[in-house]
PDB file of C-alpha atoms in Angstrom:
ATOM      1  CA  MET A 318      52.928  29.413  -1.519  1.00 44.00           C
ATOM      2  CA  ASN A 319      56.038  27.548  -0.572  1.00 44.00           C
ATOM      3  CA  PHE A 320      55.194  24.416  -2.327  1.00 44.00           C
ATOM      4  CA  ILE A 321      57.364  21.279  -0.797  1.00 39.00           C
ATOM      5  CA  TRP A 322      55.139  22.217   2.382  1.00 35.00           C
ATOM      6  CA  TYR A 323      52.050  22.579   0.278  1.00 34.00           C
ATOM      7  CA  ARG A 324      53.229  18.902  -1.078  1.00 42.00           C
ATOM      8  CA  HIS A 325      53.620  17.243   2.125  1.00 34.00           C
ATOM      9  CA  ARG A 326      50.496  18.519   3.332  1.00 33.00           C
ATOM     10  CA  LEU A 327      49.110  16.800   0.192  1.00 33.00           C
ATOM     11  CA  CYS A 328      50.439  13.758   0.592  1.00 38.00           C
ATOM     12  CA  CYS A 329      50.830  13.633   4.756  1.00 37.00           C
ATOM     13  CA  GLY A 330      47.786  15.039   6.137  1.00 37.00           C
ATOM     14  CA  ALA A 331      46.958  18.428   7.821  1.00 36.00           C
ATOM     15  CA  SER A 332      48.458  17.277  10.646  1.00 36.00           C
ATOM     16  CA  GLY A 333      51.882  16.110   8.946  1.00 38.00           C
ATOM     17  CA  ARG A 334      51.654  13.048  10.263  1.00 38.00           C
ATOM     18  CA  VAL A 335      51.116   9.896   7.586  1.00 37.00           C
ATOM     19  CA  GLU A 336      48.191   8.097   8.183  1.00 42.00           C
ATOM     20  CA  SER A 337      47.890   4.613   6.970  1.00 43.00           C
ATOM     21  CA  ALA A 338      46.158   3.572   4.220  1.00 42.00           C
ATOM     22  CA  SER A 339      43.585   1.118   6.334  1.00 44.00           C
ATOM     23  CA  ARG A 340      42.590   4.225   8.220  1.00 46.00           C
ATOM     24  CA  ARG A 341      41.482   6.461   5.174  1.00 51.00           C
ATOM     25  CA  GLY A 342      39.823   3.547   3.837  1.00 51.00           C
ATOM     26  CA  VAL A 343      41.593   2.865   0.530  1.00 47.00           C
ATOM     27  CA  SER A 344      44.685   0.304  -0.458  1.00 57.00           C
ATOM     28  CA  ASP A 345      48.204   1.096  -0.249  1.00 61.00           C
ATOM     29  CA  ARG A 346      48.210   0.913  -4.033  1.00 59.00           C
ATOM     30  CA  ALA A 347      45.290   3.693  -4.315  1.00 53.00           C
ATOM     31  CA  GLY A 348      46.892   5.619  -1.258  1.00 52.00           C
ATOM     32  CA  ALA A 349      50.428   5.831  -3.804  1.00 54.00           C
ATOM     33  CA  ARG A 350      48.063   6.883  -6.949  1.00 52.00           C
ATOM     34  CA  LEU A 351      46.566   9.459  -4.814  1.00 46.00           C
ATOM     35  CA  ARG A 352      49.986  11.141  -3.744  1.00 53.00           C
ATOM     36  CA  ASP A 353      51.031  10.677  -6.937  1.00 56.00           C
ATOM     37  CA  VAL A 354      48.108  12.708  -8.742  1.00 48.00           C
ATOM     38  CA  SER A 355      48.726  15.193  -5.384  1.00 54.00           C
ATOM     39  CA  MET A 356      52.398  15.612  -6.530  1.00 60.00           C
ATOM     40  CA  LYS A 357      52.006  16.274 -10.165  1.00 62.00           C
ATOM     41  CA  LYS A 358      49.187  19.341  -9.699  1.00 63.00           C
ATOM     42  CA  ASP A 359      51.460  20.718  -6.789  1.00 90.00           C
ATOM     43  CA  TYR A 360      54.645  20.957  -9.672  1.00 96.00           C
ATOM     44  CA  LEU A 361      52.095  21.840 -12.358  1.00 96.00           C
ATOM     45  CA  ASP A 362      50.748  24.793  -9.953  1.00 96.00           C
ATOM     46  CA  ALA A 363      53.954  25.615  -9.382  1.00 96.00           C
ATOM     47  CA  ALA A 364      54.564  25.879 -13.012  1.00 97.00           C
ATOM     48  CA  ILE A 365      51.649  28.008 -13.360  1.00 98.00           C
ATOM     49  CA  GLU A 366      52.735  30.782 -10.914  1.00 97.00           C
ATOM     50  CA  ILE A 367      56.010  30.929 -12.003  1.00 98.00           C
ATOM     51  CA  ALA A 368      54.994  31.213 -16.152  1.00 98.00           C
ATOM     52  CA  GLN A 369      52.569  33.999 -15.274  1.00 98.00           C
ATOM     53  CA  GLU A 370      55.041  35.623 -12.887  1.00 97.00           C
ATOM     54  CA  ALA A 371      57.665  35.472 -16.039  1.00 97.00           C
ATOM     55  CA  GLY A 372      54.994  36.714 -18.011  1.00 97.00           C
ATOM     56  CA  LYS A 373      54.193  39.602 -16.537  1.00 97.00           C
ATOM     57  CA  ILE A 374      58.123  40.675 -16.644  1.00 95.00           C
ATOM     58  CA  LEU A 375      57.435  39.990 -20.773  1.00 95.00           C
ATOM     59  CA  ARG A 376      54.916  42.425 -20.871  1.00 94.00           C
ATOM     60  CA  GLU A 377      56.416  45.091 -19.316  1.00 92.00           C
ATOM     61  CA  GLU A 378      59.613  44.734 -21.333  1.00 90.00           C
ATOM     62  CA  PHE A 379      57.268  44.330 -24.588  1.00 91.00           C
ATOM     63  CA  ASP A 380      55.672  47.923 -23.989  1.00 84.00           C
ATOM     64  CA  GLN A 381      59.246  49.038 -24.156  1.00 77.00           C
ATOM     65  CA  PRO A 382      61.988  49.537 -26.843  1.00 60.00           C
ATOM     66  CA  ALA A 383      63.577  45.827 -26.895  1.00 63.00           C
ATOM     67  CA  GLN A 384      67.024  45.620 -25.776  1.00 61.00           C
ATOM     68  CA  ILE A 385      69.200  43.241 -28.169  1.00 59.00           C
ATOM     69  CA  THR A 386      71.947  41.562 -28.201  1.00 62.00           C
ATOM     70  CA  TYR A 387      73.363  38.419 -30.323  1.00 59.00           C
ATOM     71  CA  LYS A 388      74.104  34.677 -29.473  1.00 57.00           C
ATOM     72  CA  GLY A 389      76.381  34.470 -33.004  1.00 50.00           C
ATOM     73  CA  ASP A 390      75.539  36.265 -36.128  1.00 51.00           C
ATOM     74  CA  VAL A 391      71.927  36.276 -36.285  1.00 45.00           C
ATOM     75  CA  ASP A 392      70.468  34.405 -32.957  1.00 53.00           C
ATOM     76  CA  LEU A 393      68.519  37.126 -30.643  1.00 53.00           C
ATOM     77  CA  VAL A 394      68.541  37.423 -27.300  1.00 65.00           C
ATOM     78  CA  THR A 395      66.915  40.226 -25.633  1.00 76.00           C
ATOM     79  CA  GLN A 396      66.760  41.736 -21.922  1.00 83.00           C
ATOM     80  CA  ALA A 397      63.710  40.447 -21.779  1.00 85.00           C
ATOM     81  CA  ASP A 398      64.942  36.893 -21.976  1.00 85.00           C
ATOM     82  CA  LYS A 399      67.368  37.536 -19.237  1.00 90.00           C
ATOM     83  CA  ARG A 400      64.635  39.311 -16.858  1.00 91.00           C
ATOM     84  CA  SER A 401      62.577  36.423 -17.363  1.00 95.00           C
ATOM     85  CA  GLU A 402      65.139  33.433 -17.044  1.00 95.00           C
ATOM     86  CA  GLN A 403      66.891  34.928 -14.022  1.00 95.00           C
ATOM     87  CA  ALA A 404      62.725  35.078 -12.366  1.00 96.00           C
ATOM     88  CA  ILE A 405      61.794  31.171 -13.182  1.00 97.00           C
ATOM     89  CA  VAL A 406      65.310  30.079 -11.951  1.00 97.00           C
ATOM     90  CA  THR A 407      65.178  31.939  -8.746  1.00 96.00           C
ATOM     91  CA  ARG A 408      61.943  30.670  -7.989  1.00 96.00           C
ATOM     92  CA  LEU A 409      62.332  27.339  -9.172  1.00 96.00           C
ATOM     93  CA  THR A 410      65.388  26.840  -7.191  1.00 95.00           C
ATOM     94  CA  LYS A 411      63.899  28.266  -3.912  1.00 94.00           C
ATOM     95  CA  TYR A 412      60.446  25.590  -4.157  1.00 95.00           C
ATOM     96  CA  PHE A 413      62.401  22.751  -5.497  1.00 95.00           C
ATOM     97  CA  PRO A 414      66.079  22.995  -4.418  1.00 94.00           C
ATOM     98  CA  GLU A 415      67.229  19.395  -5.618  1.00 95.00           C
ATOM     99  CA  HIS A 416      65.588  19.537  -8.933  1.00 96.00           C
ATOM    100  CA  SER A 417      67.929  20.305 -11.832  1.00 97.00           C
ATOM    101  CA  ILE A 418      67.260  23.040 -14.431  1.00 97.00           C
ATOM    102  CA  ALA A 419      68.082  23.635 -18.399  1.00 95.00           C
ATOM    103  CA  ALA A 420      67.532  26.717 -19.463  1.00 93.00           C
ATOM    104  CA  GLU A 421      67.591  28.174 -22.959  1.00 87.00           C
ATOM    105  CA  GLU A 422      69.937  31.335 -21.572  1.00 82.00           C
ATOM    106  CA  GLY A 423      72.235  29.178 -19.484  1.00 85.00           C
ATOM    107  CA  THR A 424      71.290  30.015 -16.184  1.00 86.00           C
ATOM    108  CA  GLY A 425      70.339  26.553 -15.038  1.00 88.00           C
ATOM    109  CA  HIS A 426      71.975  24.483 -13.086  1.00 93.00           C
ATOM    110  CA  GLU A 427      72.426  20.626 -11.839  1.00 92.00           C
ATOM    111  CA  GLY A 428      70.679  19.219  -8.852  1.00 89.00           C
ATOM    112  CA  GLY A 429      71.277  15.900  -6.778  1.00 84.00           C
ATOM    113  CA  SER A 430      67.748  14.226  -7.825  1.00 89.00           C
ATOM    114  CA  GLY A 431      65.732  13.115 -10.789  1.00 93.00           C
ATOM    115  CA  PHE A 432      64.169  16.034 -11.276  1.00 96.00           C
ATOM    116  CA  ARG A 433      64.568  18.346 -14.327  1.00 97.00           C
ATOM    117  CA  TRP A 434      62.614  21.126 -15.667  1.00 98.00           C
ATOM    118  CA  HIS A 435      63.214  22.174 -18.772  1.00 98.00           C
ATOM    119  CA  VAL A 436      62.861  26.248 -19.083  1.00 97.00           C
ATOM    120  CA  ASP A 437      62.528  28.754 -22.341  1.00 96.00           C
ATOM    121  CA  PRO A 438      62.092  31.803 -20.864  1.00 96.00           C
ATOM    122  CA  LEU A 439      60.966  33.519 -24.154  1.00 95.00           C
ATOM    123  CA  ASP A 440      60.175  31.289 -27.054  1.00 96.00           C
ATOM    124  CA  GLY A 441      59.449  33.790 -30.087  1.00 94.00           C
ATOM    125  CA  THR A 442      62.414  36.016 -29.421  1.00 90.00           C
ATOM    126  CA  THR A 443      62.149  37.107 -32.947  1.00 90.00           C
ATOM    127  CA  ASN A 444      59.196  37.810 -33.021  1.00 93.00           C
ATOM    128  CA  PHE A 445      58.825  39.779 -29.676  1.00 92.00           C
ATOM    129  CA  ALA A 446      62.211  41.936 -30.683  1.00 89.00           C
ATOM    130  CA  HIS A 447      59.467  42.807 -33.579  1.00 90.00           C
ATOM    131  CA  GLY A 448      57.103  43.709 -31.856  1.00 92.00           C
ATOM    132  CA  TYR A 449      55.266  40.653 -32.928  1.00 94.00           C
ATOM    133  CA  PRO A 450      52.893  39.418 -30.323  1.00 95.00           C
ATOM    134  CA  CYS A 451      53.300  35.647 -30.716  1.00 96.00           C
ATOM    135  CA  PHE A 452      55.305  34.428 -27.763  1.00 97.00           C
ATOM    136  CA  ALA A 453      55.181  32.550 -24.491  1.00 97.00           C
ATOM    137  CA  VAL A 454      57.096  31.277 -21.739  1.00 98.00           C
ATOM    138  CA  SER A 455      57.448  27.512 -21.221  1.00 98.00           C
ATOM    139  CA  ILE A 456      58.023  25.714 -18.169  1.00 98.00           C
ATOM    140  CA  ALA A 457      57.859  21.713 -17.996  1.00 98.00           C
ATOM    141  CA  LEU A 458      59.013  18.957 -15.537  1.00 98.00           C
ATOM    142  CA  ALA A 459      60.314  15.563 -16.012  1.00 97.00           C
ATOM    143  CA  GLU A 460      61.345  12.855 -14.134  1.00 96.00           C
ATOM    144  CA  ARG A 461      64.277  10.358 -15.334  1.00 92.00           C
ATOM    145  CA  GLY A 462      63.143  11.788 -19.099  1.00 91.00           C
ATOM    146  CA  ALA A 463      59.223  11.134 -17.685  1.00 96.00           C
ATOM    147  CA  LEU A 464      56.940  14.741 -18.488  1.00 97.00           C
ATOM    148  CA  LEU A 465      55.226  15.315 -15.572  1.00 97.00           C
ATOM    149  CA  ALA A 466      53.765  18.918 -15.936  1.00 97.00           C
ATOM    150  CA  GLY A 467      54.096  21.522 -18.627  1.00 98.00           C
ATOM    151  CA  VAL A 468      53.119  25.462 -18.736  1.00 98.00           C
ATOM    152  CA  VAL A 469      52.727  27.351 -22.183  1.00 98.00           C
ATOM    153  CA  TYR A 470      51.985  31.112 -21.161  1.00 98.00           C
ATOM    154  CA  ASN A 471      51.246  33.630 -23.759  1.00 98.00           C
ATOM    155  CA  PRO A 472      51.174  36.763 -21.763  1.00 97.00           C
ATOM    156  CA  PHE A 473      49.917  39.311 -24.446  1.00 97.00           C
ATOM    157  CA  TYR A 474      46.866  36.989 -24.914  1.00 97.00           C
ATOM    158  CA  ASP A 475      47.041  35.928 -21.314  1.00 98.00           C
ATOM    159  CA  GLU A 476      46.804  32.550 -22.493  1.00 98.00           C
ATOM    160  CA  LEU A 477      47.556  29.928 -20.037  1.00 98.00           C
ATOM    161  CA  PHE A 478      48.200  26.075 -21.721  1.00 98.00           C
ATOM    162  CA  ALA A 479      48.717  23.627 -18.772  1.00 98.00           C
ATOM    163  CA  ALA A 480      49.130  20.282 -18.756  1.00 98.00           C
ATOM    164  CA  ALA A 481      49.856  17.019 -15.556  1.00 96.00           C
ATOM    165  CA  ARG A 482      50.471  13.577 -16.489  1.00 96.00           C
ATOM    166  CA  GLY A 483      46.934  11.561 -16.465  1.00 95.00           C
ATOM    167  CA  ALA A 484      45.686  14.953 -15.888  1.00 95.00           C
ATOM    168  CA  GLY A 485      44.103  16.151 -19.046  1.00 97.00           C
ATOM    169  CA  ALA A 486      45.155  19.719 -20.594  1.00 98.00           C
ATOM    170  CA  THR A 487      43.443  22.444 -20.272  1.00 98.00           C
ATOM    171  CA  LEU A 488      43.733  26.859 -21.713  1.00 98.00           C
ATOM    172  CA  ASN A 489      42.838  29.283 -18.671  1.00 98.00           C
ATOM    173  CA  GLY A 490      41.589  26.474 -16.911  1.00 97.00           C
ATOM    174  CA  LYS A 491      38.792  24.717 -19.496  1.00 98.00           C
ATOM    175  CA  ARG A 492      39.532  21.344 -20.929  1.00 98.00           C
ATOM    176  CA  ILE A 493      41.276  21.056 -24.236  1.00 98.00           C
ATOM    177  CA  PHE A 494      41.241  18.354 -26.708  1.00 98.00           C
ATOM    178  CA  VAL A 495      43.115  18.161 -30.234  1.00 98.00           C
ATOM    179  CA  SER A 496      41.242  18.717 -33.470  1.00 98.00           C
ATOM    180  CA  LYS A 497      38.865  15.494 -35.571  1.00 98.00           C
ATOM    181  CA  VAL A 498      40.307  16.264 -38.587  1.00 98.00           C
ATOM    182  CA  ASP A 499      40.972  13.087 -40.418  1.00 98.00           C
ATOM    183  CA  LYS A 500      42.612  13.830 -43.710  1.00 98.00           C
ATOM    184  CA  LEU A 501      45.424  15.504 -44.161  1.00 98.00           C
ATOM    185  CA  ALA A 502      44.097  17.726 -47.638  1.00 97.00           C
ATOM    186  CA  THR A 503      41.715  19.187 -44.802  1.00 98.00           C
ATOM    187  CA  SER A 504      44.087  19.982 -42.261  1.00 98.00           C
ATOM    188  CA  LEU A 505      45.648  22.824 -40.774  1.00 98.00           C
ATOM    189  CA  LEU A 506      49.761  22.420 -40.265  1.00 98.00           C
ATOM    190  CA  CYS A 507      52.314  24.440 -38.583  1.00 98.00           C
ATOM    191  CA  THR A 508      56.026  24.380 -38.470  1.00 97.00           C
ATOM    192  CA  GLY A 509      59.042  26.222 -37.997  1.00 94.00           C
ATOM    193  CA  PHE A 510      62.669  27.584 -39.393  1.00 89.00           C
ATOM    194  CA  PRO A 511      65.773  27.873 -37.384  1.00 78.00           C
ATOM    195  CA  VAL A 512      67.451  31.570 -37.695  1.00 69.00           C
ATOM    196  CA  HIS A 513      70.296  30.485 -38.811  1.00 61.00           C
ATOM    197  CA  LYS A 514      72.022  28.203 -41.085  1.00 59.00           C
ATOM    198  CA  ARG A 515      68.855  27.688 -43.151  1.00 58.00           C
ATOM    199  CA  LEU A 516      70.345  26.273 -46.141  1.00 60.00           C
ATOM    200  CA  ALA A 517      71.845  23.057 -44.425  1.00 59.00           C
ATOM    201  CA  ASN A 518      67.683  22.406 -43.043  1.00 69.00           C
ATOM    202  CA  PRO A 519      65.954  20.185 -44.757  1.00 81.00           C
ATOM    203  CA  ASN A 520      62.618  21.513 -43.498  1.00 89.00           C
ATOM    204  CA  ILE A 521      61.592  23.737 -47.275  1.00 86.00           C
ATOM    205  CA  HIS A 522      61.309  20.476 -49.148  1.00 85.00           C
ATOM    206  CA  TYR A 523      58.913  19.427 -46.398  1.00 93.00           C
ATOM    207  CA  TYR A 524      57.217  23.030 -46.655  1.00 93.00           C
ATOM    208  CA  TRP A 525      56.497  22.754 -49.977  1.00 92.00           C
ATOM    209  CA  ASP A 526      55.237  19.297 -49.965  1.00 94.00           C
ATOM    210  CA  PHE A 527      52.598  19.674 -47.127  1.00 96.00           C
ATOM    211  CA  THR A 528      51.576  23.121 -48.224  1.00 96.00           C
ATOM    212  CA  LEU A 529      50.611  21.549 -51.164  1.00 95.00           C
ATOM    213  CA  ARG A 530      48.803  18.559 -49.442  1.00 96.00           C
ATOM    214  CA  SER A 531      47.201  20.539 -46.988  1.00 97.00           C
ATOM    215  CA  HIS A 532      44.739  23.561 -46.174  1.00 97.00           C
ATOM    216  CA  GLY A 533      48.147  25.563 -45.513  1.00 97.00           C
ATOM    217  CA  VAL A 534      50.883  25.653 -43.348  1.00 97.00           C
ATOM    218  CA  ARG A 535      51.381  28.242 -40.840  1.00 97.00           C
ATOM    219  CA  ARG A 536      55.018  29.588 -39.476  1.00 94.00           C
ATOM    220  CA  ASP A 537      53.945  31.810 -36.582  1.00 93.00           C
ATOM    221  CA  GLY A 538      57.932  31.992 -35.188  1.00 94.00           C
ATOM    222  CA  SER A 539      57.336  30.041 -31.217  1.00 97.00           C
ATOM    223  CA  ALA A 540      57.335  26.011 -31.477  1.00 97.00           C
ATOM    224  CA  ALA A 541      55.821  25.702 -27.848  1.00 98.00           C
ATOM    225  CA  LEU A 542      52.871  27.616 -28.916  1.00 98.00           C
ATOM    226  CA  ASP A 543      52.826  25.725 -32.290  1.00 98.00           C
ATOM    227  CA  LEU A 544      52.607  22.424 -30.268  1.00 98.00           C
ATOM    228  CA  ALA A 545      49.957  24.155 -27.698  1.00 98.00           C
ATOM    229  CA  SER A 546      47.656  25.479 -30.218  1.00 98.00           C
ATOM    230  CA  VAL A 547      47.753  21.401 -31.049  1.00 98.00           C
ATOM    231  CA  ALA A 548      46.964  20.244 -28.032  1.00 98.00           C
ATOM    232  CA  ALA A 549      44.042  23.072 -28.274  1.00 98.00           C
ATOM    233  CA  GLY A 550      42.694  22.042 -31.622  1.00 98.00           C
ATOM    234  CA  ARG A 551      43.716  24.989 -33.342  1.00 98.00           C
ATOM    235  CA  PHE A 552      46.382  23.368 -35.710  1.00 98.00           C
ATOM    236  CA  ASP A 553      45.994  19.607 -36.852  1.00 98.00           C
ATOM    237  CA  GLY A 554      49.732  19.309 -37.024  1.00 98.00           C
ATOM    238  CA  PHE A 555      53.231  20.230 -36.619  1.00 98.00           C
ATOM    239  CA  TRP A 556      56.637  19.070 -37.688  1.00 97.00           C
ATOM    240  CA  GLU A 557      60.086  20.929 -37.250  1.00 95.00           C
ATOM    241  CA  PHE A 558      63.613  19.714 -37.318  1.00 92.00           C
ATOM    242  CA  GLY A 559      66.050  20.411 -34.515  1.00 91.00           C
ATOM    243  CA  LEU A 560      64.753  21.725 -31.475  1.00 95.00           C
ATOM    244  CA  LYS A 561      66.126  21.993 -28.333  1.00 95.00           C
ATOM    245  CA  PRO A 562      64.167  19.885 -24.910  1.00 97.00           C
ATOM    246  CA  TRP A 563      62.776  23.647 -23.840  1.00 97.00           C
ATOM    247  CA  ASP A 564      61.236  24.432 -27.117  1.00 97.00           C
ATOM    248  CA  THR A 565      59.212  20.879 -26.908  1.00 98.00           C
ATOM    249  CA  ALA A 566      58.683  19.860 -23.436  1.00 98.00           C
ATOM    250  CA  ALA A 567      55.678  21.482 -22.194  1.00 98.00           C
ATOM    251  CA  GLY A 568      54.223  21.283 -25.881  1.00 98.00           C
ATOM    252  CA  VAL A 569      54.422  17.409 -25.870  1.00 98.00           C
ATOM    253  CA  LEU A 570      52.522  16.635 -22.797  1.00 98.00           C
ATOM    254  CA  LEU A 571      50.286  19.202 -23.524  1.00 98.00           C
ATOM    255  CA  ILE A 572      49.525  17.290 -27.150  1.00 98.00           C
ATOM    256  CA  GLU A 573      49.499  13.863 -25.217  1.00 98.00           C
ATOM    257  CA  GLU A 574      46.974  15.086 -22.193  1.00 98.00           C
ATOM    258  CA  ALA A 575      44.709  16.478 -25.205  1.00 98.00           C
ATOM    259  CA  GLY A 576      44.827  13.129 -26.874  1.00 98.00           C
ATOM    260  CA  GLY A 577      47.135  13.579 -29.780  1.00 98.00           C
ATOM    261  CA  GLN A 578      50.035  11.823 -30.828  1.00 98.00           C
ATOM    262  CA  VAL A 579      53.904  12.712 -30.624  1.00 98.00           C
ATOM    263  CA  SER A 580      56.710  10.462 -32.590  1.00 97.00           C
ATOM    264  CA  ASP A 581      59.686  10.959 -35.194  1.00 94.00           C
ATOM    265  CA  PHE A 582      59.440  10.593 -38.893  1.00 92.00           C
ATOM    266  CA  SER A 583      60.158   6.654 -38.204  1.00 91.00           C
ATOM    267  CA  GLY A 584      57.172   6.547 -35.834  1.00 94.00           C
ATOM    268  CA  GLN A 585      59.152   5.762 -32.899  1.00 94.00           C
ATOM    269  CA  PRO A 586      58.217   7.592 -29.627  1.00 94.00           C
ATOM    270  CA  TYR A 587      60.122  11.598 -29.904  1.00 96.00           C
ATOM    271  CA  GLN A 588      62.622  12.085 -27.247  1.00 95.00           C
ATOM    272  CA  LEU A 589      63.103  15.014 -26.238  1.00 96.00           C
ATOM    273  CA  GLY A 590      66.063  17.102 -27.732  1.00 94.00           C
ATOM    274  CA  GLY A 591      65.760  14.680 -30.852  1.00 94.00           C
ATOM    275  CA  PRO A 592      66.436  15.652 -34.229  1.00 92.00           C
ATOM    276  CA  VAL A 593      63.118  15.908 -36.126  1.00 94.00           C
ATOM    277  CA  ILE A 594      59.179  16.172 -34.128  1.00 96.00           C
ATOM    278  CA  LEU A 595      55.982  15.264 -35.649  1.00 97.00           C
ATOM    279  CA  ALA A 596      53.139  16.018 -33.477  1.00 98.00           C
ATOM    280  CA  THR A 597      49.431  15.543 -34.802  1.00 98.00           C
ATOM    281  CA  ASN A 598      45.823  15.206 -33.410  1.00 98.00           C
ATOM    282  CA  GLY A 599      46.707  11.124 -34.227  1.00 98.00           C
ATOM    283  CA  LEU A 600      44.293  11.222 -36.933  1.00 98.00           C
ATOM    284  CA  ILE A 601      46.367  12.453 -39.574  1.00 98.00           C
ATOM    285  CA  HIS A 602      49.585  11.027 -37.939  1.00 98.00           C
ATOM    286  CA  GLU A 603      50.436   8.222 -40.289  1.00 97.00           C
ATOM    287  CA  GLU A 604      49.439  10.096 -43.480  1.00 98.00           C
ATOM    288  CA  ALA A 605      51.484  12.904 -42.045  1.00 97.00           C
ATOM    289  CA  ARG A 606      54.523  10.404 -41.944  1.00 96.00           C
ATOM    290  CA  GLY A 607      53.352   9.061 -45.284  1.00 94.00           C
ATOM    291  CA  VAL A 608      54.650  12.155 -47.331  1.00 94.00           C
ATOM    292  CA  ALA A 609      57.346  12.671 -44.915  1.00 91.00           C
ATOM    293  CA  LEU A 610      58.858   9.625 -46.011  1.00 89.00           C
ATOM    294  CA  GLU A 611      57.997  10.202 -49.609  1.00 89.00           C
ATOM    295  CA  ILE A 612      59.762  13.518 -49.588  1.00 88.00           C
ATOM    296  CA  SER A 613      63.124  11.198 -47.936  1.00 82.00           C
ATOM    297  CA  GLU A 614      63.221   9.022 -50.890  1.00 81.00           C
ATOM    298  CA  ARG A 615      62.912  11.480 -53.132  1.00 78.00           C
ATOM    299  CA  ASP A 616      65.296  13.973 -52.506  1.00 66.00           C
ATOM    300  CA  PRO A 617      68.425  12.812 -50.771  1.00 54.00           C
ATOM    301  CA  ALA A 618      69.049  16.338 -49.438  1.00 58.00           C
ATOM    302  CA  ALA A 619      65.841  16.018 -47.356  1.00 54.00           C
ATOM    303  CA  PRO A 620      66.374  13.110 -44.877  1.00 49.00           C
ATOM    304  CA  LEU A 621      64.094  10.894 -43.072  1.00 51.00           C
ATOM    305  CA  ARG A 622      66.073  12.025 -39.800  1.00 47.00           C
ATOM    306  CA  ARG A 623      68.639  14.844 -39.416  1.00 42.00           C
TER     307      ARG A 623
END
């Protein structure tokens, strides 16, 4: 489907002519809201289609011996990363030629509009390379930093998490919500560690404390899927340091649309690419922030911000 043409049809009517708001019996403001919702759904439909296409590539590659190269000393990249990213960037460029694309493997480009796609063609590359089926495609669209649509797709289990701003979050088309766990002591958390410079990363201090103060902490190796799992109520909270915008963009929107809360450790709104992210069901957010603050004050090597 040509999504630019489809968006034009949604906004202007089947004839392609712009109909007046009065003829439709709605105010200009209501008409603008309807067009805004239509465009977001359009963007989401495109992201879903493209994520599923990329997922087919990952599933094909997963059944074959991994072709591994390295970015630096231990940071893996596979043939699957490259093929998936090429397919995503090619299709996004076709549908939205004026949009910018930021992609993990560097094949994106700058466009002439305020729209930017954040693309992780294979989040969980190390898992993928070792045959562990915890990996995903993550695609999100932001307009001048404001997230509009996002998709996280695990092709191995055929789980598609999707969200559009103001329209809620879904898993395989069914509405999802964050959990109702209201105490850190009874929560299940998740986090992650970098593949390089681990000694310089402060997270081991937080991992220790959060493990002792909760039902447990999982480390699955895919930030995008961790965030999607918070949105679906599988986890109650997530934190990590040093993530890139393509790691978190889709997941942040999923959590917000599922009723959760995302911030940094100081309680300020999380900015894509920020040094630290805390994402929860909202009910345990302040308690989790308090633990993070306590750790940072007790141990100078584990700062509140990094």
